[in-house]
mmCIF file of C-alpha atoms and ligand atoms in Angstrom:
data_model
loop_
_atom_site.group_PDB
_atom_site.id
_atom_site.type_symbol
_atom_site.label_atom_id
_atom_site.label_comp_id
_atom_site.label_asym_id
_atom_site.label_seq_id
_atom_site.Cartn_x
_atom_site.Cartn_y
_atom_site.Cartn_z
ATOM 1 C CA MET N 106 20.261 51.873 -41.518
ATOM 2 C CA SER N 107 22.584 54.701 -40.539
ATOM 3 C CA LYS N 108 23.445 54.783 -36.853
ATOM 4 C CA LEU N 109 22.297 58.388 -36.679
ATOM 5 C CA ASN N 110 18.787 57.569 -37.841
ATOM 6 C CA LYS N 111 17.881 54.890 -35.336
ATOM 7 C CA VAL N 112 15.141 55.942 -32.898
ATOM 8 C CA VAL N 113 13.586 53.597 -30.333
ATOM 9 C CA LEU N 114 10.652 54.147 -28.006
ATOM 10 C CA ILE N 115 10.743 51.969 -24.888
ATOM 11 C CA THR N 116 7.589 51.836 -22.787
ATOM 12 C CA GLY N 117 8.442 51.498 -19.109
ATOM 13 C CA GLY N 118 12.073 52.334 -19.865
ATOM 14 C CA SER N 119 12.834 53.856 -16.494
ATOM 15 C CA ARG N 120 13.932 50.731 -14.618
ATOM 16 C CA SER N 121 14.647 47.001 -14.745
ATOM 17 C CA ILE N 122 14.275 45.317 -18.168
ATOM 18 C CA GLY N 123 13.202 48.529 -19.923
ATOM 19 C CA ALA N 124 16.176 50.461 -18.544
ATOM 20 C CA ALA N 125 18.578 47.665 -19.575
ATOM 21 C CA CYS N 126 17.122 47.839 -23.098
ATOM 22 C CA ALA N 127 17.563 51.621 -23.059
ATOM 23 C CA ILE N 128 21.266 51.364 -22.231
ATOM 24 C CA LEU N 129 21.952 48.618 -24.791
ATOM 25 C CA THR N 130 20.061 50.379 -27.584
ATOM 26 C CA ALA N 131 21.951 53.609 -26.826
ATOM 27 C CA GLU N 132 25.224 51.662 -27.056
ATOM 28 C CA GLN N 133 24.086 50.549 -30.518
ATOM 29 C CA GLY N 134 23.601 54.190 -31.549
ATOM 30 C CA TYR N 135 19.865 54.521 -31.014
ATOM 31 C CA LYS N 136 18.291 57.741 -29.841
ATOM 32 C CA VAL N 137 15.979 56.623 -27.056
ATOM 33 C CA CYS N 138 12.594 57.742 -25.754
ATOM 34 C CA VAL N 139 12.410 56.517 -22.159
ATOM 35 C CA ASN N 140 8.738 56.304 -21.216
ATOM 36 C CA PHE N 141 7.686 56.083 -17.577
ATOM 37 C CA ALA N 142 4.419 56.227 -15.659
ATOM 38 C CA ASN N 143 5.320 57.576 -12.212
ATOM 39 C CA ASP N 144 9.008 57.803 -11.363
ATOM 40 C CA GLU N 145 10.396 60.732 -13.348
ATOM 41 C CA ASN N 146 13.697 60.758 -11.448
ATOM 42 C CA ALA N 147 14.391 57.156 -12.442
ATOM 43 C CA ALA N 148 13.656 57.971 -16.094
ATOM 44 C CA LEU N 149 15.895 61.045 -15.977
ATOM 45 C CA GLY N 150 18.646 58.860 -14.500
ATOM 46 C CA VAL N 151 18.440 56.551 -17.530
ATOM 47 C CA VAL N 152 18.457 59.570 -19.863
ATOM 48 C CA LYS N 153 21.610 60.855 -18.163
ATOM 49 C CA LYS N 154 23.367 57.495 -18.570
ATOM 50 C CA ILE N 155 22.483 57.496 -22.275
ATOM 51 C CA LYS N 156 23.771 61.043 -22.757
ATOM 52 C CA ASP N 157 26.973 60.032 -20.972
ATOM 53 C CA LEU N 158 27.284 57.271 -23.593
ATOM 54 C CA GLY N 159 27.180 59.970 -26.285
ATOM 55 C CA SER N 160 23.679 59.292 -27.583
ATOM 56 C CA ASN N 161 20.492 61.318 -27.228
ATOM 57 C CA ALA N 162 17.490 60.472 -25.071
ATOM 58 C CA ILE N 163 14.313 61.982 -23.686
ATOM 59 C CA ALA N 164 12.048 60.984 -20.803
ATOM 60 C CA VAL N 165 8.315 61.173 -21.465
ATOM 61 C CA ARG N 166 5.619 60.487 -18.885
ATOM 62 C CA GLY N 167 2.623 58.495 -20.070
ATOM 63 C CA ASP N 168 0.316 55.701 -18.996
ATOM 64 C CA VAL N 169 0.177 53.137 -21.801
ATOM 65 C CA ALA N 170 -3.405 52.310 -20.796
ATOM 66 C CA ASN N 171 -4.376 55.831 -21.891
ATOM 67 C CA GLU N 172 -4.704 56.465 -25.626
ATOM 68 C CA ALA N 173 -4.100 60.215 -25.380
ATOM 69 C CA ASP N 174 -0.887 59.585 -23.422
ATOM 70 C CA ILE N 175 0.257 57.114 -26.092
ATOM 71 C CA LYS N 176 -0.380 59.578 -28.909
ATOM 72 C CA ASN N 177 1.586 62.229 -27.022
ATOM 73 C CA LEU N 178 4.433 59.761 -26.415
ATOM 74 C CA PHE N 179 4.811 58.996 -30.117
ATOM 75 C CA ALA N 180 4.420 62.662 -31.118
ATOM 76 C CA GLU N 181 7.122 63.750 -28.636
ATOM 77 C CA THR N 182 9.453 61.018 -29.885
ATOM 78 C CA LYS N 183 9.037 62.095 -33.503
ATOM 79 C CA SER N 184 9.404 65.822 -32.892
ATOM 80 C CA ARG N 185 12.351 65.592 -30.486
ATOM 81 C CA LEU N 186 14.293 62.544 -31.780
ATOM 82 C CA GLY N 187 13.125 61.965 -35.375
ATOM 83 C CA PRO N 188 11.155 59.251 -37.200
ATOM 84 C CA LEU N 189 10.676 56.063 -35.175
ATOM 85 C CA THR N 190 12.524 52.905 -36.240
ATOM 86 C CA ALA N 191 11.794 50.604 -33.283
ATOM 87 C CA LEU N 192 9.328 50.041 -30.455
ATOM 88 C CA ILE N 193 9.997 47.963 -27.359
ATOM 89 C CA ASN N 194 6.592 47.241 -25.842
ATOM 90 C CA ASN N 195 7.942 46.618 -22.351
ATOM 91 C CA ALA N 196 5.600 48.303 -19.823
ATOM 92 C CA GLY N 197 3.674 45.657 -17.955
ATOM 93 C CA ILE N 198 2.172 45.182 -14.515
ATOM 94 C CA LEU N 199 1.285 42.492 -12.006
ATOM 95 C CA SER N 200 -1.188 42.769 -9.195
ATOM 96 C CA LYS N 201 -1.117 41.181 -5.776
ATOM 97 C CA GLU N 202 -0.629 37.416 -5.825
ATOM 98 C CA GLY N 203 -3.740 35.363 -5.164
ATOM 99 C CA ARG N 204 -6.438 33.126 -6.574
ATOM 100 C CA LEU N 205 -8.911 34.245 -9.222
ATOM 101 C CA ASP N 206 -11.798 34.035 -6.754
ATOM 102 C CA THR N 207 -10.298 37.022 -4.893
ATOM 103 C CA PHE N 208 -9.746 39.280 -7.928
ATOM 104 C CA SER N 209 -11.854 42.411 -8.465
ATOM 105 C CA ALA N 210 -13.113 43.552 -11.846
ATOM 106 C CA GLU N 211 -11.038 46.737 -11.455
ATOM 107 C CA ARG N 212 -7.842 44.784 -10.935
ATOM 108 C CA ILE N 213 -8.447 42.584 -13.983
ATOM 109 C CA ALA N 214 -9.364 45.580 -16.152
ATOM 110 C CA ARG N 215 -6.178 47.418 -15.137
ATOM 111 C CA VAL N 216 -3.899 44.459 -15.877
ATOM 112 C CA VAL N 217 -5.570 43.926 -19.254
ATOM 113 C CA GLY N 218 -5.568 47.677 -19.961
ATOM 114 C CA VAL N 219 -1.837 48.111 -19.412
ATOM 115 C CA ASN N 220 -0.519 44.759 -20.648
ATOM 116 C CA VAL N 221 -2.810 44.092 -23.617
ATOM 117 C CA THR N 222 -4.633 47.239 -24.751
ATOM 118 C CA GLY N 223 -1.570 49.371 -24.042
ATOM 119 C CA SER N 224 0.772 47.116 -26.012
ATOM 120 C CA ILE N 225 -1.632 46.833 -28.942
ATOM 121 C CA LEU N 226 -2.233 50.595 -29.110
ATOM 122 C CA CYS N 227 1.507 51.321 -28.953
ATOM 123 C CA ALA N 228 2.081 48.808 -31.748
ATOM 124 C CA ARG N 229 -0.641 50.521 -33.791
ATOM 125 C CA GLU N 230 1.146 53.854 -33.472
ATOM 126 C CA ALA N 231 4.457 52.205 -34.374
ATOM 127 C CA VAL N 232 2.931 50.637 -37.499
ATOM 128 C CA LEU N 233 1.509 54.022 -38.520
ATOM 129 C CA ALA N 234 4.984 55.540 -38.060
ATOM 130 C CA MET N 235 7.149 52.790 -39.585
ATOM 131 C CA SER N 236 5.174 50.822 -42.188
ATOM 132 C CA THR N 237 6.117 51.398 -45.812
ATOM 133 C CA ARG N 238 2.361 51.325 -46.439
ATOM 134 C CA HIS N 239 2.173 54.609 -44.519
ATOM 135 C CA GLY N 240 5.307 56.184 -46.018
ATOM 136 C CA GLY N 241 7.701 54.909 -43.331
ATOM 137 C CA THR N 242 11.004 53.143 -43.833
ATOM 138 C CA GLY N 243 10.274 50.012 -41.788
ATOM 139 C CA GLY N 244 11.465 48.951 -38.374
ATOM 140 C CA SER N 245 11.136 46.486 -35.549
ATOM 141 C CA ILE N 246 8.619 45.865 -32.759
ATOM 142 C CA ILE N 247 9.488 43.774 -29.715
ATOM 143 C CA ASN N 248 6.749 42.699 -27.320
ATOM 144 C CA LEU N 249 7.576 41.666 -23.748
ATOM 145 C CA SER N 250 5.527 38.578 -22.990
ATOM 146 C CA SER N 251 6.317 36.168 -20.147
ATOM 147 C CA ILE N 252 6.990 32.489 -19.666
ATOM 148 C CA ALA N 253 3.800 32.748 -17.541
ATOM 149 C CA ALA N 254 1.953 32.633 -20.883
ATOM 150 C CA THR N 255 3.008 28.973 -21.155
ATOM 151 C CA LEU N 256 2.599 28.098 -17.440
ATOM 152 C CA GLY N 257 -0.649 29.906 -16.542
ATOM 153 C CA ALA N 258 0.614 31.186 -13.143
ATOM 154 C CA PRO N 259 -2.012 29.296 -11.079
ATOM 155 C CA GLY N 260 -2.554 30.594 -7.556
ATOM 156 C CA VAL N 261 -0.570 33.775 -8.136
ATOM 157 C CA TYR N 262 -1.778 35.788 -11.144
ATOM 158 C CA VAL N 263 -3.744 33.938 -13.811
ATOM 159 C CA ASP N 264 -4.993 37.297 -15.107
ATOM 160 C CA TYR N 265 -1.424 38.452 -15.780
ATOM 161 C CA ALA N 266 -0.539 35.127 -17.449
ATOM 162 C CA ALA N 267 -3.595 35.433 -19.694
ATOM 163 C CA THR N 268 -2.542 38.927 -20.797
ATOM 164 C CA LYS N 269 0.826 37.509 -21.820
ATOM 165 C CA GLY N 270 -0.881 34.711 -23.784
ATOM 166 C CA ALA N 271 -2.709 37.484 -25.629
ATOM 167 C CA ILE N 272 0.628 39.161 -26.361
ATOM 168 C CA ASP N 273 1.981 35.942 -27.890
ATOM 169 C CA THR N 274 -0.993 35.660 -30.258
ATOM 170 C CA PHE N 275 -0.869 39.361 -31.082
ATOM 171 C CA THR N 276 2.846 39.107 -31.891
ATOM 172 C CA LEU N 277 2.219 36.316 -34.383
ATOM 173 C CA GLY N 278 -0.750 38.015 -36.022
ATOM 174 C CA LEU N 279 0.829 41.446 -36.347
ATOM 175 C CA ALA N 280 4.110 39.938 -37.592
ATOM 176 C CA ARG N 281 2.248 38.303 -40.478
ATOM 177 C CA GLU N 282 0.109 41.380 -41.115
ATOM 178 C CA VAL N 283 3.071 43.733 -41.637
ATOM 179 C CA ALA N 284 5.755 41.291 -42.825
ATOM 180 C CA ASN N 285 5.715 42.804 -46.305
ATOM 181 C CA GLU N 286 5.777 46.389 -45.022
ATOM 182 C CA GLY N 287 9.337 46.477 -43.651
ATOM 183 C CA ILE N 288 8.394 45.713 -40.056
ATOM 184 C CA ARG N 289 9.484 42.650 -38.065
ATOM 185 C CA VAL N 290 7.499 41.848 -34.920
ATOM 186 C CA ASN N 291 8.908 39.479 -32.313
ATOM 187 C CA GLY N 292 8.427 38.682 -28.661
ATOM 188 C CA VAL N 293 10.514 37.695 -25.671
ATOM 189 C CA ARG N 294 9.229 35.483 -22.853
ATOM 190 C CA PRO N 295 11.296 36.160 -19.720
ATOM 191 C CA GLY N 296 11.185 33.687 -16.852
ATOM 192 C CA ILE N 297 11.890 34.767 -13.271
ATOM 193 C CA ILE N 298 13.997 37.893 -13.654
ATOM 194 C CA ASP N 299 15.488 39.838 -10.765
ATOM 195 C CA THR N 300 13.536 43.129 -11.008
ATOM 196 C CA ASP N 301 11.193 45.326 -8.983
ATOM 197 C CA ILE N 302 8.042 43.814 -10.512
ATOM 198 C CA HIS N 303 7.851 41.030 -7.909
ATOM 199 C CA ALA N 304 7.450 43.512 -5.059
ATOM 200 C CA SER N 305 4.270 44.807 -6.701
ATOM 201 C CA GLY N 306 2.898 41.247 -6.570
ATOM 202 C CA GLY N 307 3.675 41.154 -2.839
ATOM 203 C CA SER N 308 6.747 38.877 -3.165
ATOM 204 C CA PRO N 309 9.897 41.015 -3.243
ATOM 205 C CA ASN N 310 11.973 37.855 -2.662
ATOM 206 C CA ARG N 311 10.285 35.815 -5.424
ATOM 207 C CA VAL N 312 13.532 35.197 -7.326
ATOM 208 C CA GLU N 313 15.198 33.661 -4.275
ATOM 209 C CA GLU N 314 12.067 31.707 -3.341
ATOM 210 C CA MET N 315 11.452 30.305 -6.828
ATOM 211 C CA LYS N 316 14.928 29.713 -8.214
ATOM 212 C CA HIS N 317 14.799 25.996 -7.336
ATOM 213 C CA VAL N 318 12.055 25.464 -9.971
ATOM 214 C CA VAL N 319 14.307 26.878 -12.698
ATOM 215 C CA PRO N 320 16.442 24.218 -14.418
ATOM 216 C CA MET N 321 19.416 26.616 -14.259
ATOM 217 C CA GLN N 322 18.682 27.068 -10.511
ATOM 218 C CA ARG N 323 18.858 30.879 -10.670
ATOM 219 C CA GLY N 324 16.886 33.919 -11.675
ATOM 220 C CA GLY N 325 17.815 35.873 -14.775
ATOM 221 C CA THR N 326 19.010 39.459 -15.023
ATOM 222 C CA ALA N 327 17.390 42.386 -16.809
ATOM 223 C CA MET N 328 20.505 42.589 -18.991
ATOM 224 C CA GLU N 329 20.109 38.943 -20.113
ATOM 225 C CA VAL N 330 16.602 39.788 -21.329
ATOM 226 C CA ALA N 331 17.754 43.022 -22.966
ATOM 227 C CA GLU N 332 20.529 41.240 -24.890
ATOM 228 C CA THR N 333 17.897 38.991 -26.488
ATOM 229 C CA VAL N 334 15.676 41.978 -27.307
ATOM 230 C CA LEU N 335 18.635 43.709 -28.959
ATOM 231 C CA TRP N 336 19.445 40.655 -31.074
ATOM 232 C CA LEU N 337 15.854 40.369 -32.277
ATOM 233 C CA MET N 338 15.843 44.078 -33.197
ATOM 234 C CA SER N 339 19.146 43.880 -35.029
ATOM 235 C CA ASP N 340 19.823 43.122 -38.679
ATOM 236 C CA LYS N 341 21.349 39.845 -37.474
ATOM 237 C CA ALA N 342 17.745 38.674 -37.009
ATOM 238 C CA SER N 343 16.656 39.998 -40.418
ATOM 239 C CA TYR N 344 14.671 36.854 -41.354
ATOM 240 C CA VAL N 345 13.074 36.420 -37.912
ATOM 241 C CA THR N 346 9.500 37.608 -37.456
ATOM 242 C CA GLY N 347 6.578 36.294 -35.439
ATOM 243 C CA ALA N 348 8.990 34.477 -33.116
ATOM 244 C CA MET N 349 8.779 34.176 -29.336
ATOM 245 C CA VAL N 350 12.150 33.655 -27.652
ATOM 246 C CA ASP N 351 12.147 32.194 -24.122
ATOM 247 C CA VAL N 352 14.696 33.775 -21.760
ATOM 248 C CA SER N 353 13.832 31.601 -18.808
ATOM 249 C CA GLY N 354 16.782 29.443 -17.796
ATOM 250 C CA GLY N 355 15.077 26.353 -19.249
ATOM 251 C CA ARG N 356 11.808 26.718 -17.364
HETATM 252 P P1 NAP V 84 9.244 46.608 -13.456
HETATM 253 O O1 NAP V 84 10.534 46.447 -12.755
HETATM 254 O O2 NAP V 84 8.001 46.597 -12.614
HETATM 255 O O3 NAP V 84 9.284 47.961 -14.309
HETATM 256 C C1 NAP V 84 8.125 48.355 -14.976
HETATM 257 C C2 NAP V 84 8.374 49.597 -15.816
HETATM 258 O O4 NAP V 84 7.148 49.883 -16.511
HETATM 259 C C3 NAP V 84 8.713 50.828 -15.004
HETATM 260 O O5 NAP V 84 9.574 51.622 -15.785
HETATM 261 C C4 NAP V 84 7.363 51.523 -14.833
HETATM 262 O O6 NAP V 84 7.483 52.927 -14.690
HETATM 263 C C5 NAP V 84 6.715 51.199 -16.159
HETATM 264 N N1 NAP V 84 5.245 51.181 -16.116
HETATM 265 C C6 NAP V 84 4.430 50.531 -15.259
HETATM 266 N N2 NAP V 84 3.145 50.765 -15.573
HETATM 267 C C7 NAP V 84 3.159 51.576 -16.653
HETATM 268 C C8 NAP V 84 2.146 52.185 -17.437
HETATM 269 N N3 NAP V 84 0.852 51.992 -17.175
HETATM 270 N N4 NAP V 84 2.520 52.970 -18.464
HETATM 271 C C9 NAP V 84 3.821 53.195 -18.746
HETATM 272 N N5 NAP V 84 4.827 52.639 -18.044
HETATM 273 C C10 NAP V 84 4.483 51.846 -17.006
HETATM 274 O O7 NAP V 84 9.022 45.489 -14.580
HETATM 275 P P2 NAP V 84 10.055 44.445 -15.277
HETATM 276 O O8 NAP V 84 10.244 43.293 -14.377
HETATM 277 O O9 NAP V 84 11.231 45.158 -15.853
HETATM 278 O O10 NAP V 84 9.126 43.922 -16.466
HETATM 279 C C11 NAP V 84 9.167 44.495 -17.762
HETATM 280 C C12 NAP V 84 8.324 43.635 -18.682
HETATM 281 O O11 NAP V 84 8.810 42.284 -18.664
HETATM 282 C C13 NAP V 84 6.844 43.553 -18.286
HETATM 283 O O12 NAP V 84 6.043 43.545 -19.434
HETATM 284 C C14 NAP V 84 6.757 42.236 -17.558
HETATM 285 O O13 NAP V 84 5.457 41.682 -17.596
HETATM 286 C C15 NAP V 84 7.756 41.404 -18.336
HETATM 287 N N6 NAP V 84 8.262 40.255 -17.565
HETATM 288 C C16 NAP V 84 8.999 40.438 -16.429
HETATM 289 C C17 NAP V 84 9.423 39.319 -15.712
HETATM 290 C C18 NAP V 84 10.217 39.415 -14.454
HETATM 291 O O14 NAP V 84 10.441 38.358 -13.793
HETATM 292 N N7 NAP V 84 10.680 40.566 -14.052
HETATM 293 C C19 NAP V 84 9.091 38.033 -16.172
HETATM 294 C C20 NAP V 84 8.335 37.908 -17.314
HETATM 295 C C21 NAP V 84 7.944 39.021 -18.014
HETATM 296 P P3 NAP V 84 7.197 53.684 -13.287
HETATM 297 O O15 NAP V 84 8.230 53.154 -12.322
HETATM 298 O O16 NAP V 84 7.352 55.127 -13.594
HETATM 299 O O17 NAP V 84 5.800 53.294 -12.882
#
């Protein structure tokens, strides 16, 4: 694929893992749609960095739990950057750490809405845009899961862990569904990565507090996750689909 024709949409691209993916994809010649939910300034900062790298980027607000926002996100990407060739389904949320017996229905619905429904709806739009069955030229979808899918996250956020288990199963199913339509679908399971997400769970120092349970005895960086995402998207992984790659320091 010509460098000029590569277009990626990154949900939650305004900070942390999503922003690292935005910078690395831009370095590989992608034009980048940086989606964000709230912090426009952060998204515009990522767009500026990409433009400084000599590529093109746009920032588009949208809540991935909202279907109309998703449709607008994909329409803006197509009209302003060109036909989509990759989706990084990165936006994901935690809620406050605790036991299940303290969780409200609203909290659970929001976590499922963003992490599961949002990712599945974004993948649907990407399939409609990229599948050869729909006149597209193929592409790649990367889903951000979590090592929590394999651990269950007891006592902190079993609802979040369950959403990531759903992402693992969805990745496998969709990969097989569109394997003959030019689209590869893979997932990454980060472990404890040093980002802002832990503050939203009420533990801004979670990396420091938990690093002793990681065989490598440290947290990972957003860039270490992004490098794996980029490899899975690249032609170097041309026979890889339906795979989940753990980026978790051995945990
Ligand atoms: P983060 O630092 O909290 O950043 C989240 C990003 O998603 C922000 O850009 C945020 O934008 C955006 N976002 C949040 N809710 C959104 C919504 N409803 N619609 C659209 N965008 C939304 O998160 P992170 O640590 O980079 O995590 C990224 C992904 O990796 C998530 O799926 C997460 O579950 C997964 N993961 C992370 C870790 C870790 O240790 N960090 C471990 C395992 C898996 P605004 O700032 O504008 O709201």
